Amino acid sequence: MAAIDETAVRARIGAFRTAEGTGIPAGMVDSVATRDGLVQVALMVAKADAARQEPMRRALEADLAAMPGVRNATVMFTAPRAAAPQPQAQAQEPGTLLGQVGSIVAVASGKGGVGKSTVAVNLAVALARQGKRVGLLDADIYGPSLPRMLGTKGKPEMAGNKLVPIEAWGLKAISIGHVVEEETAMVWRGPMVLNALTQLMTQVAWPELDVMVLDLPPGTGDVQLTLAQRLKLAGAVIVSTPQDISLLDARRGISMFRQVRVPILGVVENMSFFCCPNCGTRTDIFGHGGAEAEAGRLGVPFLGAVPLLAPIRETSDAGTPIVASAPESEAGRAFAAVATAVAAGLDGAGPARGPRIVIE
């Protein structure tokens, strides 16, 4: 297979013509990324023009996908960059996005592999089962897993120039995985990721919601800081497994949210213990109780322990969250207890506090 590079893609874009014979100005191309036959292109389009330009976007995507050496091509719109603000105007009031949401809860972890997305999905479903209007936003742009875990396929519908959230298990949900192919690698630099995340917040027709659950990527990087700056987060739920290496990273996550003045709603100990389904013998594969002890040491609530059970994995892979498909199971009750503790924390938190971040 012939190699494909950015120069070749830009040349193809320059030669592209719509059915009406219109080309794409070079200044409209915001960024081009290529890797291992995967192509991602961002075009700068004003929000008011996005719907009108959608046929062009689809045509260009098909044209790039037909290039020799391209395995998959994705073309997305991004808003034109605003002029740089004057120094005295750099401070921005937080909470300018998703103002129709009562409480925004970030589900985070200091490291990957601790089951953060599984907790986020089941927490959201459990809150919806309590009668709340719940949204779920997959902010993990590089590793979107929400479509598979919810069992949703196909691209969202459009309402005007906005995407309509997918409805599943009582939730309104959206993920970058709903608009790109499942096996597409998001080979994007930081600015492209932040643009895509902003689009998931501003170019989706989110209704009024009681709670929105954000499934954050692991770590303490740009995405976490951007959300802390632009949203009034009611609090963060930190997911960890019991072993020391996971707890070390969980401490960093708690420290980050404290630095940006986001309340810690509590810590969840996932994969807390394992009971053999044949003999009933309990094994603490990753240790046990470490997250609860750490929560006590740091002075934050402990939200509950979720056992390591095969049905959690099986229902996640099948797109049937265990809180919905088996609510009376041990795992279903564990996630429901976590949701009850989170709801109690939100009820007692008062008005959401937006962080104040000053860069000197």
mmCIF file of C-alpha atoms in Angstrom:
data_model
loop_
_atom_site.group_PDB
_atom_site.id
_atom_site.type_symbol
_atom_site.label_atom_id
_atom_site.label_comp_id
_atom_site.label_asym_id
_atom_site.label_seq_id
_atom_site.Cartn_x
_atom_site.Cartn_y
_atom_site.Cartn_z
ATOM 1 C CA MET A 1 0.000 0.000 0.000
ATOM 2 C CA ALA A 2 1.407 3.373 -1.007
ATOM 3 C CA ALA A 3 2.294 5.723 1.861
ATOM 4 C CA ILE A 4 0.190 8.834 2.260
ATOM 5 C CA ASP A 5 1.463 12.091 3.734
ATOM 6 C CA GLU A 6 0.168 15.563 4.562
ATOM 7 C CA THR A 7 1.576 17.110 1.370
ATOM 8 C CA ALA A 8 -0.334 14.656 -0.819
ATOM 9 C CA VAL A 9 -3.546 15.234 1.112
ATOM 10 C CA ARG A 10 -3.251 19.005 0.840
ATOM 11 C CA ALA A 11 -2.602 18.693 -2.895
ATOM 12 C CA ARG A 12 -5.718 16.516 -3.238
ATOM 13 C CA ILE A 13 -7.761 19.091 -1.324
ATOM 14 C CA GLY A 14 -6.402 21.832 -3.591
ATOM 15 C CA ALA A 15 -7.494 19.889 -6.680
ATOM 16 C CA PHE A 16 -10.913 18.972 -5.269
ATOM 17 C CA ARG A 17 -14.018 20.435 -6.929
ATOM 18 C CA THR A 18 -17.640 20.094 -5.877
ATOM 19 C CA ALA A 19 -20.360 19.102 -8.332
ATOM 20 C CA GLU A 20 -20.862 22.821 -8.925
ATOM 21 C CA GLY A 21 -17.167 23.257 -9.732
ATOM 22 C CA THR A 22 -16.294 25.077 -6.501
ATOM 23 C CA GLY A 23 -12.918 24.478 -4.886
ATOM 24 C CA ILE A 24 -11.778 24.769 -1.271
ATOM 25 C CA PRO A 25 -9.677 27.858 -0.443
ATOM 26 C CA ALA A 26 -6.355 27.061 1.197
ATOM 27 C CA GLY A 27 -7.233 29.335 4.114
ATOM 28 C CA MET A 28 -10.236 27.159 4.896
ATOM 29 C CA VAL A 29 -8.028 24.165 5.749
ATOM 30 C CA ASP A 30 -7.373 24.389 9.482
ATOM 31 C CA SER A 31 -5.311 21.228 9.880
ATOM 32 C CA VAL A 32 -4.371 17.947 8.208
ATOM 33 C CA ALA A 33 -3.142 14.866 10.050
ATOM 34 C CA THR A 34 -2.054 11.541 8.539
ATOM 35 C CA ARG A 35 -0.849 8.327 10.076
ATOM 36 C CA ASP A 36 -0.783 4.721 8.888
ATOM 37 C CA GLY A 37 -3.276 5.380 6.092
ATOM 38 C CA LEU A 38 -5.665 7.368 8.295
ATOM 39 C CA VAL A 39 -6.484 10.949 7.329
ATOM 40 C CA GLN A 40 -8.170 13.626 9.460
ATOM 41 C CA VAL A 41 -8.912 17.064 8.035
ATOM 42 C CA ALA A 42 -10.430 20.054 9.835
ATOM 43 C CA LEU A 43 -12.053 22.821 7.776
ATOM 44 C CA MET A 44 -12.812 26.236 9.241
ATOM 45 C CA VAL A 45 -16.499 26.987 8.622
ATOM 46 C CA ALA A 46 -18.679 29.570 10.305
ATOM 47 C CA LYS A 47 -21.401 28.016 12.438
ATOM 48 C CA ALA A 48 -24.136 29.617 10.324
ATOM 49 C CA ASP A 49 -22.696 28.022 7.157
ATOM 50 C CA ALA A 50 -22.143 24.498 8.503
ATOM 51 C CA ALA A 51 -25.438 23.017 7.272
ATOM 52 C CA ARG A 52 -25.027 24.527 3.797
ATOM 53 C CA GLN A 53 -21.464 23.213 3.529
ATOM 54 C CA GLU A 54 -22.322 19.694 4.715
ATOM 55 C CA PRO A 55 -22.633 18.234 1.134
ATOM 56 C CA MET A 56 -19.185 19.615 0.369
ATOM 57 C CA ARG A 57 -17.787 18.030 3.543
ATOM 58 C CA ARG A 58 -19.194 14.622 2.635
ATOM 59 C CA ALA A 59 -17.941 14.868 -0.944
ATOM 60 C CA LEU A 60 -14.422 15.813 0.161
ATOM 61 C CA GLU A 61 -14.405 12.984 2.696
ATOM 62 C CA ALA A 62 -15.319 10.495 -0.040
ATOM 63 C CA ASP A 63 -12.717 11.964 -2.380
ATOM 64 C CA LEU A 64 -9.935 11.673 0.203
ATOM 65 C CA ALA A 65 -11.005 8.143 1.098
ATOM 66 C CA ALA A 66 -10.506 7.177 -2.565
ATOM 67 C CA MET A 67 -6.825 8.180 -2.536
ATOM 68 C CA PRO A 68 -4.353 5.298 -2.906
ATOM 69 C CA GLY A 69 -2.942 4.401 0.478
ATOM 70 C CA VAL A 70 -5.863 5.849 2.500
ATOM 71 C CA ARG A 71 -7.675 3.365 4.742
ATOM 72 C CA ASN A 72 -10.079 5.872 6.281
ATOM 73 C CA ALA A 73 -10.697 9.608 5.887
ATOM 74 C CA THR A 74 -12.561 11.955 8.233
ATOM 75 C CA VAL A 75 -13.414 15.576 7.477
ATOM 76 C CA MET A 76 -14.861 17.733 10.227
ATOM 77 C CA PHE A 77 -15.799 21.384 10.635
ATOM 78 C CA THR A 78 -14.189 23.647 13.184
ATOM 79 C CA ALA A 79 -15.130 27.220 14.018
ATOM 80 C CA PRO A 80 -12.844 29.991 12.697
ATOM 81 C CA ARG A 81 -10.339 31.176 15.262
ATOM 82 C CA ALA A 82 -11.317 34.331 17.070
ATOM 83 C CA ALA A 83 -8.952 37.270 17.194
ATOM 84 C CA ALA A 84 -6.515 37.146 20.085
ATOM 85 C CA PRO A 85 -7.955 38.987 23.101
ATOM 86 C CA GLN A 86 -6.243 42.008 24.581
ATOM 87 C CA PRO A 87 -4.384 41.306 27.839
ATOM 88 C CA GLN A 88 -7.040 42.955 29.981
ATOM 89 C CA ALA A 89 -9.713 40.749 28.391
ATOM 90 C CA GLN A 90 -8.005 37.402 28.954
ATOM 91 C CA ALA A 91 -9.996 36.487 32.053
ATOM 92 C CA GLN A 92 -13.200 34.703 31.045
ATOM 93 C CA GLU A 93 -16.155 33.959 33.261
ATOM 94 C CA PRO A 94 -16.340 30.172 33.589
ATOM 95 C CA GLY A 95 -19.485 28.240 32.917
ATOM 96 C CA THR A 96 -20.335 29.777 29.546
ATOM 97 C CA LEU A 97 -21.170 26.370 28.039
ATOM 98 C CA LEU A 98 -23.989 23.922 28.803
ATOM 99 C CA GLY A 99 -25.888 26.469 30.853
ATOM 100 C CA GLN A 100 -29.077 24.398 30.435
ATOM 101 C CA VAL A 101 -27.602 21.628 32.618
ATOM 102 C CA GLY A 102 -28.298 21.690 36.340
ATOM 103 C CA SER A 103 -25.174 19.832 37.521
ATOM 104 C CA ILE A 104 -22.157 18.721 35.496
ATOM 105 C CA VAL A 105 -20.230 15.803 36.972
ATOM 106 C CA ALA A 106 -16.774 14.835 35.688
ATOM 107 C CA VAL A 107 -15.788 11.171 36.000
ATOM 108 C CA ALA A 108 -12.005 11.050 35.977
ATOM 109 C CA SER A 109 -9.003 8.890 36.716
ATOM 110 C CA GLY A 110 -5.315 9.591 36.964
ATOM 111 C CA LYS A 111 -4.509 6.628 34.706
ATOM 112 C CA GLY A 112 -6.160 4.413 32.125
ATOM 113 C CA GLY A 113 -7.355 0.870 32.630
ATOM 114 C CA VAL A 114 -9.263 1.380 35.875
ATOM 115 C CA GLY A 115 -12.756 1.076 34.357
ATOM 116 C CA LYS A 116 -13.547 4.799 34.348
ATOM 117 C CA SER A 117 -15.838 4.629 31.317
ATOM 118 C CA THR A 118 -17.690 1.632 32.741
ATOM 119 C CA VAL A 119 -18.299 3.590 35.943
ATOM 120 C CA ALA A 120 -19.353 6.706 34.002
ATOM 121 C CA VAL A 121 -21.895 4.834 31.861
ATOM 122 C CA ASN A 122 -23.429 2.895 34.744
ATOM 123 C CA LEU A 123 -23.460 5.979 36.974
ATOM 124 C CA ALA A 124 -25.353 7.915 34.296
ATOM 125 C CA VAL A 125 -27.867 5.096 33.748
ATOM 126 C CA ALA A 126 -28.361 4.688 37.498
ATOM 127 C CA LEU A 127 -29.053 8.425 37.899
ATOM 128 C CA ALA A 128 -31.579 8.227 35.055
ATOM 129 C CA ARG A 129 -33.281 5.282 36.796
ATOM 130 C CA GLN A 130 -33.670 7.556 39.816
ATOM 131 C CA GLY A 131 -35.858 9.818 37.681
ATOM 132 C CA LYS A 132 -33.315 12.438 36.705
ATOM 133 C CA ARG A 133 -32.895 13.891 33.220
ATOM 134 C CA VAL A 134 -29.359 12.769 32.429
ATOM 135 C CA GLY A 135 -26.897 13.451 29.644
ATOM 136 C CA LEU A 136 -23.656 11.575 28.982
ATOM 137 C CA LEU A 137 -20.819 13.203 27.056
ATOM 138 C CA ASP A 138 -17.806 11.132 26.033
ATOM 139 C CA ALA A 139 -14.913 13.575 26.357
ATOM 140 C CA ASP A 140 -12.320 10.869 25.710
ATOM 141 C CA ILE A 141 -11.656 11.888 22.099
ATOM 142 C CA TYR A 142 -8.724 9.516 21.588
ATOM 143 C CA GLY A 143 -10.482 6.467 23.036
ATOM 144 C CA PRO A 144 -14.250 6.861 22.661
ATOM 145 C CA SER A 145 -16.002 3.809 24.081
ATOM 146 C CA LEU A 146 -19.489 5.153 24.753
ATOM 147 C CA PRO A 147 -21.153 3.898 21.518
ATOM 148 C CA ARG A 148 -20.076 0.312 22.210
ATOM 149 C CA MET A 149 -21.038 0.453 25.892
ATOM 150 C CA LEU A 150 -24.478 1.895 25.127
ATOM 151 C CA GLY A 151 -25.078 -0.397 22.152
ATOM 152 C CA THR A 152 -25.706 2.559 19.828
ATOM 153 C CA LYS A 153 -24.824 2.458 16.145
ATOM 154 C CA GLY A 154 -25.072 4.923 13.306
ATOM 155 C CA LYS A 155 -24.564 8.650 13.158
ATOM 156 C CA PRO A 156 -26.803 11.107 15.037
ATOM 157 C CA GLU A 157 -29.552 12.967 13.198
ATOM 158 C CA MET A 158 -29.317 16.689 12.524
ATOM 159 C CA ALA A 159 -31.676 19.383 13.802
ATOM 160 C CA GLY A 160 -30.791 22.439 11.777
ATOM 161 C CA ASN A 161 -27.021 22.720 12.119
ATOM 162 C CA LYS A 162 -26.791 20.740 15.367
ATOM 163 C CA LEU A 163 -26.452 17.055 16.129
ATOM 164 C CA VAL A 164 -29.296 15.421 18.028
ATOM 165 C CA PRO A 165 -28.029 13.413 21.025
ATOM 166 C CA ILE A 166 -28.418 9.648 20.816
ATOM 167 C CA GLU A 167 -31.087 8.244 23.161
ATOM 168 C CA ALA A 168 -30.255 5.035 25.009
ATOM 169 C CA TRP A 169 -31.125 3.565 28.411
ATOM 170 C CA GLY A 170 -32.878 6.755 29.490
ATOM 171 C CA LEU A 171 -29.920 8.960 28.564
ATOM 172 C CA LYS A 172 -29.146 11.663 26.035
ATOM 173 C CA ALA A 173 -25.624 10.822 24.898
ATOM 174 C CA ILE A 174 -22.987 11.854 22.378
ATOM 175 C CA SER A 175 -19.449 10.763 21.544
ATOM 176 C CA ILE A 176 -16.948 11.444 18.790
ATOM 177 C CA GLY A 177 -17.407 7.717 18.225
ATOM 178 C CA HIS A 178 -20.911 8.468 16.952
ATOM 179 C CA VAL A 179 -19.560 10.519 14.034
ATOM 180 C CA VAL A 180 -16.441 8.545 13.025
ATOM 181 C CA GLU A 181 -15.935 4.881 12.256
ATOM 182 C CA GLU A 182 -15.264 2.694 15.306
ATOM 183 C CA GLU A 183 -11.788 1.662 14.178
ATOM 184 C CA THR A 184 -10.682 5.157 13.163
ATOM 185 C CA ALA A 185 -7.630 6.300 15.125
ATOM 186 C CA MET A 186 -7.958 9.932 16.197
ATOM 187 C CA VAL A 187 -4.453 11.011 15.223
ATOM 188 C CA TRP A 188 -5.035 14.612 16.254
ATOM 189 C CA ARG A 189 -2.902 17.232 17.902
ATOM 190 C CA GLY A 190 -4.134 18.994 21.014
ATOM 191 C CA PRO A 191 -5.911 21.948 19.317
ATOM 192 C CA MET A 192 -7.943 19.594 17.112
ATOM 193 C CA VAL A 193 -9.015 17.574 20.147
ATOM 194 C CA LEU A 194 -10.129 20.700 22.000
ATOM 195 C CA ASN A 195 -12.011 21.930 18.915
ATOM 196 C CA ALA A 196 -13.816 18.594 18.638
ATOM 197 C CA LEU A 197 -14.694 18.639 22.334
ATOM 198 C CA THR A 198 -16.047 22.179 22.050
ATOM 199 C CA GLN A 199 -18.209 21.060 19.137
ATOM 200 C CA LEU A 200 -19.656 18.222 21.228
ATOM 201 C CA MET A 201 -20.754 20.840 23.745
ATOM 202 C CA THR A 202 -21.870 23.669 21.463
ATOM 203 C CA GLN A 203 -23.003 21.975 18.242
ATOM 204 C CA VAL A 204 -25.184 19.323 19.872
ATOM 205 C CA ALA A 205 -28.834 20.065 20.632
ATOM 206 C CA TRP A 206 -28.604 19.309 24.335
ATOM 207 C CA PRO A 207 -31.980 19.701 26.082
ATOM 208 C CA GLU A 208 -32.463 20.891 29.649
ATOM 209 C CA LEU A 209 -30.900 18.274 31.933
ATOM 210 C CA ASP A 210 -30.701 17.694 35.662
ATOM 211 C CA VAL A 211 -27.257 16.085 35.439
ATOM 212 C CA MET A 212 -24.621 15.663 32.750
ATOM 213 C CA VAL A 213 -21.921 13.039 33.264
ATOM 214 C CA LEU A 214 -18.616 13.732 31.509
ATOM 215 C CA ASP A 215 -16.437 10.705 30.799
ATOM 216 C CA LEU A 216 -12.995 12.333 30.815
ATOM 217 C CA PRO A 217 -9.827 10.892 29.305
ATOM 218 C CA PRO A 218 -7.270 9.638 31.821
ATOM 219 C CA GLY A 219 -4.652 12.013 33.122
ATOM 220 C CA THR A 220 -4.485 15.695 34.011
ATOM 221 C CA GLY A 221 -3.947 17.416 30.673
ATOM 222 C CA ASP A 222 -5.476 19.937 28.287
ATOM 223 C CA VAL A 223 -8.959 18.417 28.162
ATOM 224 C CA GLN A 224 -9.383 18.437 31.924
ATOM 225 C CA LEU A 225 -8.127 22.010 32.275
ATOM 226 C CA THR A 226 -10.231 23.277 29.360
ATOM 227 C CA LEU A 227 -13.397 21.794 30.826
ATOM 228 C CA ALA A 228 -12.572 23.233 34.226
ATOM 229 C CA GLN A 229 -12.177 26.654 32.628
ATOM 230 C CA ARG A 230 -15.266 26.595 30.436
ATOM 231 C CA LEU A 231 -17.804 24.672 32.517
ATOM 232 C CA LYS A 232 -19.279 25.092 35.972
ATOM 233 C CA LEU A 233 -18.436 21.629 37.219
ATOM 234 C CA ALA A 234 -20.539 20.605 40.185
ATOM 235 C CA GLY A 235 -17.862 18.113 41.132
ATOM 236 C CA ALA A 236 -15.566 15.282 40.132
ATOM 237 C CA VAL A 237 -15.836 11.540 40.746
ATOM 238 C CA ILE A 238 -12.416 9.872 40.890
ATOM 239 C CA VAL A 239 -12.204 6.215 39.826
ATOM 240 C CA SER A 240 -9.357 4.043 41.082
ATOM 241 C CA THR A 241 -8.525 0.424 41.649
ATOM 242 C CA PRO A 242 -7.192 -0.560 45.086
ATOM 243 C CA GLN A 243 -3.518 -1.054 44.242
ATOM 244 C CA ASP A 244 -0.911 1.531 45.157
ATOM 245 C CA ILE A 245 0.100 2.509 41.602
ATOM 246 C CA SER A 246 -3.489 3.383 40.727
ATOM 247 C CA LEU A 247 -3.969 5.290 43.978
ATOM 248 C CA LEU A 248 -0.844 7.320 43.264
ATOM 249 C CA ASP A 249 -2.379 8.551 40.014
ATOM 250 C CA ALA A 250 -5.753 9.093 41.688
ATOM 251 C CA ARG A 251 -4.035 11.463 44.139
ATOM 252 C CA ARG A 252 -2.766 13.504 41.189
ATOM 253 C CA GLY A 253 -6.282 13.710 39.785
ATOM 254 C CA ILE A 254 -7.685 14.901 43.097
ATOM 255 C CA SER A 255 -4.863 17.438 43.416
ATOM 256 C CA MET A 256 -5.571 18.814 39.932
ATOM 257 C CA PHE A 257 -9.289 19.330 40.587
ATOM 258 C CA ARG A 258 -8.518 20.982 43.900
ATOM 259 C CA GLN A 259 -6.103 23.375 42.198
ATOM 260 C CA VAL A 260 -8.855 24.525 39.825
ATOM 261 C CA ARG A 261 -11.413 24.677 42.657
ATOM 262 C CA VAL A 262 -13.646 21.834 41.483
ATOM 263 C CA PRO A 263 -15.259 19.961 44.418
ATOM 264 C CA ILE A 264 -14.411 16.277 44.808
ATOM 265 C CA LEU A 265 -17.686 14.375 45.086
ATOM 266 C CA GLY A 266 -15.802 11.263 46.069
ATOM 267 C CA VAL A 267 -13.745 8.216 45.134
ATOM 268 C CA VAL A 268 -14.997 4.930 43.648
ATOM 269 C CA GLU A 269 -12.978 1.761 44.195
ATOM 270 C CA ASN A 270 -13.488 -0.261 41.019
ATOM 271 C CA MET A 271 -12.453 -3.925 40.653
ATOM 272 C CA SER A 272 -12.467 -3.988 44.448
ATOM 273 C CA PHE A 273 -12.490 -7.764 44.865
ATOM 274 C CA PHE A 274 -13.253 -10.953 42.940
ATOM 275 C CA CYS A 275 -15.380 -13.903 44.035
ATOM 276 C CA CYS A 276 -14.998 -17.137 42.086
ATOM 277 C CA PRO A 277 -18.415 -17.979 40.570
ATOM 278 C CA ASN A 278 -17.726 -21.723 41.015
ATOM 279 C CA CYS A 279 -16.380 -22.027 44.560
ATOM 280 C CA GLY A 280 -17.203 -18.610 46.021
ATOM 281 C CA THR A 281 -13.614 -18.003 47.135
ATOM 282 C CA ARG A 282 -12.830 -14.302 47.384
ATOM 283 C CA THR A 283 -9.558 -13.010 45.942
ATOM 284 C CA ASP A 284 -8.347 -9.435 46.237
ATOM 285 C CA ILE A 285 -6.611 -9.373 42.860
ATOM 286 C CA PHE A 286 -5.685 -5.688 43.071
ATOM 287 C CA GLY A 287 -5.800 -5.496 46.852
ATOM 288 C CA HIS A 288 -8.873 -4.234 48.676
ATOM 289 C CA GLY A 289 -9.841 -1.113 50.564
ATOM 290 C CA GLY A 290 -6.990 1.045 49.294
ATOM 291 C CA ALA A 291 -9.270 3.634 47.676
ATOM 292 C CA GLU A 292 -11.443 3.895 50.773
ATOM 293 C CA ALA A 293 -8.385 4.406 52.965
ATOM 294 C CA GLU A 294 -6.989 6.990 50.550
ATOM 295 C CA ALA A 295 -10.298 8.871 50.467
ATOM 296 C CA GLY A 296 -10.218 9.050 54.256
ATOM 297 C CA ARG A 297 -6.622 10.247 54.254
ATOM 298 C CA LEU A 298 -7.401 13.004 51.728
ATOM 299 C CA GLY A 299 -10.634 14.005 53.420
ATOM 300 C CA VAL A 300 -12.971 13.244 50.508
ATOM 301 C CA PRO A 301 -16.083 11.013 50.469
ATOM 302 C CA PHE A 302 -15.828 7.330 49.619
ATOM 303 C CA LEU A 303 -18.650 6.582 47.181
ATOM 304 C CA GLY A 304 -18.494 2.811 47.207
ATOM 305 C CA ALA A 305 -16.740 -0.343 46.018
ATOM 306 C CA VAL A 306 -17.579 -2.143 42.766
ATOM 307 C CA PRO A 307 -16.480 -5.797 42.547
ATOM 308 C CA LEU A 308 -14.611 -7.358 39.638
ATOM 309 C CA LEU A 309 -17.325 -9.446 37.985
ATOM 310 C CA ALA A 310 -17.577 -11.029 34.557
ATOM 311 C CA PRO A 311 -21.164 -9.755 33.974
ATOM 312 C CA ILE A 312 -19.913 -6.142 34.130
ATOM 313 C CA ARG A 313 -17.509 -6.838 31.287
ATOM 314 C CA GLU A 314 -20.048 -8.901 29.353
ATOM 315 C CA THR A 315 -22.814 -6.284 29.533
ATOM 316 C CA SER A 316 -20.395 -3.479 28.662
ATOM 317 C CA ASP A 317 -19.241 -5.328 25.545
ATOM 318 C CA ALA A 318 -22.863 -6.115 24.637
ATOM 319 C CA GLY A 319 -24.004 -2.508 24.994
ATOM 320 C CA THR A 320 -26.423 -3.324 27.807
ATOM 321 C CA PRO A 321 -25.156 -1.549 30.970
ATOM 322 C CA ILE A 322 -25.565 -3.835 33.947
ATOM 323 C CA VAL A 323 -27.473 -1.191 35.935
ATOM 324 C CA ALA A 324 -30.183 -1.397 33.253
ATOM 325 C CA SER A 325 -29.984 -5.056 32.220
ATOM 326 C CA ALA A 326 -29.531 -6.575 35.707
ATOM 327 C CA PRO A 327 -30.295 -3.862 38.290
ATOM 328 C CA GLU A 328 -30.777 -6.368 41.114
ATOM 329 C CA SER A 329 -27.459 -8.098 40.535
ATOM 330 C CA GLU A 330 -24.532 -7.518 42.883
ATOM 331 C CA ALA A 331 -22.865 -5.221 40.367
ATOM 332 C CA GLY A 332 -26.112 -3.422 39.553
ATOM 333 C CA ARG A 333 -26.709 -2.674 43.228
ATOM 334 C CA ALA A 334 -23.098 -1.506 43.659
ATOM 335 C CA PHE A 335 -23.366 1.034 40.849
ATOM 336 C CA ALA A 336 -26.788 2.160 42.095
ATOM 337 C CA ALA A 337 -25.279 2.802 45.530
ATOM 338 C CA VAL A 338 -22.546 4.919 43.936
ATOM 339 C CA ALA A 339 -25.186 6.927 42.057
ATOM 340 C CA THR A 340 -27.167 7.477 45.259
ATOM 341 C CA ALA A 341 -24.035 8.782 46.988
ATOM 342 C CA VAL A 342 -23.241 11.087 44.045
ATOM 343 C CA ALA A 343 -26.815 12.436 44.001
ATOM 344 C CA ALA A 344 -26.611 13.098 47.738
ATOM 345 C CA GLY A 345 -23.344 14.963 47.203
ATOM 346 C CA LEU A 346 -24.924 17.103 44.495
ATOM 347 C CA ASP A 347 -27.937 17.880 46.650
ATOM 348 C CA GLY A 348 -25.681 19.035 49.457
ATOM 349 C CA ALA A 349 -23.200 20.902 47.309
ATOM 350 C CA GLY A 350 -25.291 24.013 46.749
ATOM 351 C CA PRO A 351 -24.750 26.073 43.591
ATOM 352 C CA ALA A 352 -22.012 24.811 41.321
ATOM 353 C CA ARG A 353 -18.762 26.675 41.814
ATOM 354 C CA GLY A 354 -16.896 27.629 38.688
ATOM 355 C CA PRO A 355 -13.101 27.517 38.993
ATOM 356 C CA ARG A 356 -11.030 30.634 38.814
ATOM 357 C CA ILE A 357 -7.882 30.011 36.816
ATOM 358 C CA VAL A 358 -5.366 32.840 36.476
ATOM 359 C CA ILE A 359 -2.326 32.450 34.275
ATOM 360 C CA GLU A 360 0.470 34.816 35.261
#
